[in-house]
Amino acid sequence: MSEPATVSQRLDALPFTRRHTRLLLGSGVGWALDALDVGLVAYVLVALRQQWGLDAAQLSWIASVGFAGMAVGAALGGLLADRVGRRQVFALTLLVYGLATGAAALSWSLTALLVFRFLVGLGLGAELPVASTLVSEFAPRRIRGRVVVALEAFWAVGWTLAALIGYLLVPASDDGWRWALALGALPAVYAIVVRRGLPESVRFLLAKGRTAEAEAVVRDFEASAGVTSAAPLVPDPPAGAGRGIWSAGLRRRTAGLWLVWFFVNFSYYGAFTWIPSLLVEDGFTVIRSLQFTLIITLAQLPGYALAAVLVEVWGRRRTLAVFLVGSALSALAYAGAGTTTTILLAGMALSFCNLGAWGALYAVTPEVYPTAVRGRGAGAAAGFGRIASILAPLSVPLLLDAGGSGAVFVVFGVAFAIAAAASFLLPERRGVALD
C-alpha cells in the first residue's frame, strides 16, 4: 500500500502535464484579455484628446480612475479568494470588467467614461493576483517560477494585441476608440469558460475541509501524468495558522513586497500609459507615435522569455533585482534620448527589462505567504501597488510642466532603483514547497 503523501509532495512530484497546460492556458487567456483592456487606454487617450478636446489633467484622470478601481478590486479579490475560492473569484472578476469595458464603449461624456473605467478596474484588479495564486498552487515546485512567468507572459500577448488594435483601429474613424473598447467585452464571455473548465485550488479546498473535492482534483492531475495512488490525501502541515501578513514572521517580506509593487506600478503605468501621448507632445504624428509604441511593446516578449529561464537559474530575487536595475537604466536612457533611433532603442530596453521584472515579481509574490493568507497577501500587495498606478498618470502633467518628458523618465528611473533595493527584503523561494 502506498505511503500517505502531503498535497505538496503529490503535486510537486508530477511532471508538467496536459492538465497543467490547460490551467496555464485557461488562466493566461484571461490574463491576456486583462492586458488588452489596460493597454487600450493609452490609445484611447490619444483619440479623446483630439475628439473631446480634453487637456492633460482630464486625460490623466481617465487613466488613474481605472487604477483606483484596481486598488480596491485587488484587496477585495484577495480576501474573497481566501474565503470562496480562487476559481470563483477569477470568473467573477472577468465577468465584471468585461461587462464594464463593453459599457465604456458607449460612454457619452467624460463622467460616464470615468464611472465605467472605475468598474473595469474593480474586476481587473482582483483578477491578476488571484490567477497567479491559482497557477502557483498547482505548479510543481522545480518549475513553479517558470510557470508563473509564463502566465505573466500572456500580459505581453494582450498588450501587443492592444498595440495592434490601437494602431489599426483607433485612428481609422471617429468611433475607432469605441470599437476598440467594445472588444474588451470578450472577458465577460470567457468567464463562462473559466467557471466550467478550471480546477479549484487543492490547498484552498483542504483549508475549507472539502477533502473529497481536493482528492478528486489531485487524482485528475495524477491521472493526466499516468500516476495512480491509493493513498489518502494528507494536508500539508500548518505553517503559522492564523498569522496575519504583518505578523512577526511575515512583516519584513510584506514590507518588501509592498515597496516593490508600489514603485514598479508607479513607473510602469506612468510610462506606458503616457508614451503614445508624450510622443505626440514631442512632435510625432498620431500614426507615427502609435507605430513606435507597437514596436516598443513587442520587446516585452523576449523580456518574459529570459525571466522565465533566470527565475529557476538565478532565483526569483536576483532576477527581479537585475531586471529592475535594467529598467532604471533604460528609463534614464529614454530621458536623454533625442533622436528617433535612441527613443526606439531606449523604449524597447525599458519594455524588455520592465516586463521581465513583472514576470519575476508575479513568480515570487504567491510564494511569500502560507495558504491561509496567500490570496489576501498577494491581493494586498497588488492593491497597495495600484495606489501608485493612480498617482503615476496624475503626476505626469506636473512633471511635464516642471521639466518636460526628460524629467518624467528620470523620476521613473529613480522609482525603479528604489524597487530594486526593496527586492532584497524578499525571501528566496526557488525550489521550496509552498507553505
Tab-separated table of N, CA, C and O in Angstrom, residues 11-25 135 138-140 142-144 146-148 150-151 221 224-225:
chain	number	residue	atom	x	y	z
A	11	LEU	N	1.649	16.913	-5.588
A	11	LEU	CA	1.621	17.838	-6.721
A	11	LEU	C	3.027	18.149	-7.231
A	11	LEU	O	3.252	18.241	-8.440
A	12	ASP	N	3.988	18.281	-6.303
A	12	ASP	CA	5.352	18.602	-6.719
A	12	ASP	C	6.037	17.434	-7.419
A	12	ASP	O	6.986	17.633	-8.179
A	13	ALA	N	5.569	16.204	-7.167
A	13	ALA	CA	6.183	15.025	-7.786
A	13	ALA	C	5.761	14.841	-9.237
A	13	ALA	O	6.379	14.071	-9.978
A	14	LEU	N	4.721	15.550	-9.668
A	14	LEU	CA	4.205	15.361	-11.022
A	14	LEU	C	5.059	16.096	-12.056
A	14	LEU	O	5.641	17.139	-11.770
A	15	PRO	N	5.116	15.555	-13.269
A	15	PRO	CA	5.689	16.326	-14.374
A	15	PRO	C	4.678	17.386	-14.813
A	15	PRO	O	3.557	17.433	-14.310
A	16	PHE	N	5.072	18.221	-15.746
A	16	PHE	CA	4.150	19.221	-16.295
A	16	PHE	C	3.241	18.512	-17.300
A	16	PHE	O	3.696	18.058	-18.342
A	17	THR	N	1.965	18.392	-16.970
A	17	THR	CA	1.041	17.572	-17.742
A	17	THR	C	0.087	18.420	-18.582
A	17	THR	O	0.114	19.651	-18.554
A	18	ARG	N	-0.787	17.713	-19.302
A	18	ARG	CA	-1.804	18.417	-20.088
A	18	ARG	C	-2.756	19.198	-19.193
A	18	ARG	O	-3.276	20.250	-19.587
A	19	ARG	N	-2.996	18.708	-17.987
A	19	ARG	CA	-3.866	19.445	-17.065
A	19	ARG	C	-3.197	20.758	-16.631
A	19	ARG	O	-3.857	21.779	-16.497
A	20	HIS	N	-1.881	20.717	-16.408
A	20	HIS	CA	-1.167	21.962	-16.114
A	20	HIS	C	-1.256	22.922	-17.297
A	20	HIS	O	-1.435	24.137	-17.115
A	21	THR	N	-1.121	22.380	-18.500
A	21	THR	CA	-1.194	23.219	-19.691
A	21	THR	C	-2.564	23.867	-19.824
A	21	THR	O	-2.674	25.064	-20.140
A	22	ARG	N	-3.617	23.092	-19.572
A	22	ARG	CA	-4.975	23.644	-19.637
A	22	ARG	C	-5.165	24.750	-18.604
A	22	ARG	O	-5.787	25.783	-18.889
A	23	LEU	N	-4.636	24.531	-17.397
A	23	LEU	CA	-4.740	25.544	-16.351
A	23	LEU	C	-3.987	26.810	-16.752
A	23	LEU	O	-4.492	27.939	-16.599
A	24	LEU	N	-2.778	26.633	-17.273
A	24	LEU	CA	-1.964	27.777	-17.668
A	24	LEU	C	-2.620	28.551	-18.810
A	24	LEU	O	-2.713	29.788	-18.773
A	25	LEU	N	-3.101	27.829	-19.828
A	25	LEU	CA	-3.733	28.498	-20.957
A	25	LEU	C	-5.050	29.154	-20.546
A	25	LEU	O	-5.361	30.275	-20.967
A	135	VAL	N	-2.435	29.438	-10.254
A	135	VAL	CA	-1.432	28.724	-11.048
A	135	VAL	C	-0.253	28.300	-10.176
A	135	VAL	O	0.252	27.169	-10.287
A	138	PHE	N	-0.650	25.049	-8.133
A	138	PHE	CA	-0.652	23.768	-8.847
A	138	PHE	C	0.694	23.415	-9.470
A	138	PHE	O	0.978	22.245	-9.710
A	139	ALA	N	1.527	24.402	-9.750
A	139	ALA	CA	2.765	24.151	-10.481
A	139	ALA	C	3.759	23.357	-9.639
A	139	ALA	O	3.949	23.656	-8.462
A	140	PRO	N	4.424	22.325	-10.209
A	140	PRO	CA	5.483	21.608	-9.482
A	140	PRO	C	6.575	22.585	-9.068
A	140	PRO	O	6.946	23.484	-9.826
A	142	ARG	N	9.747	22.594	-8.781
A	142	ARG	CA	11.005	22.745	-9.519
A	142	ARG	C	10.866	23.679	-10.715
A	142	ARG	O	11.869	24.192	-11.233
A	143	ILE	N	9.635	23.896	-11.187
A	143	ILE	CA	9.424	24.802	-12.319
A	143	ILE	C	8.349	25.839	-12.003
A	143	ILE	O	7.839	26.495	-12.912
A	144	ARG	N	8.007	26.001	-10.720
A	144	ARG	CA	6.901	26.888	-10.358
A	144	ARG	C	7.138	28.322	-10.836
A	144	ARG	O	6.248	28.965	-11.398
A	146	ARG	N	8.994	29.377	-13.280
A	146	ARG	CA	8.929	29.448	-14.740
A	146	ARG	C	7.486	29.422	-15.232
A	146	ARG	O	7.121	30.129	-16.173
A	147	VAL	N	6.653	28.616	-14.581
A	147	VAL	CA	5.248	28.524	-14.993
A	147	VAL	C	4.521	29.839	-14.731
A	147	VAL	O	3.742	30.310	-15.573
A	148	VAL	N	4.786	30.467	-13.581
A	148	VAL	CA	4.121	31.733	-13.270
A	148	VAL	C	4.609	32.840	-14.204
A	148	VAL	O	3.827	33.696	-14.630
A	150	ALA	N	5.532	32.305	-17.241
A	150	ALA	CA	4.836	32.004	-18.498
A	150	ALA	C	3.416	32.562	-18.466
A	150	ALA	O	2.911	33.081	-19.478
A	151	LEU	N	2.761	32.466	-17.312
A	151	LEU	CA	1.438	33.073	-17.171
A	151	LEU	C	1.526	34.574	-17.369
A	151	LEU	O	0.734	35.168	-18.120
A	221	PHE	N	-5.142	15.358	-11.826
A	221	PHE	CA	-3.814	15.765	-12.290
A	221	PHE	C	-2.872	14.562	-12.358
A	221	PHE	O	-2.058	14.445	-13.282
A	224	SER	N	-3.551	12.474	-15.426
A	224	SER	CA	-3.030	13.060	-16.661
A	224	SER	C	-1.540	12.780	-16.832
A	224	SER	O	-1.010	12.866	-17.936
A	225	ALA	N	-0.863	12.419	-15.720
A	225	ALA	CA	0.557	12.061	-15.773
A	225	ALA	C	0.756	10.554	-15.759
A	225	ALA	O	1.892	10.078	-15.706
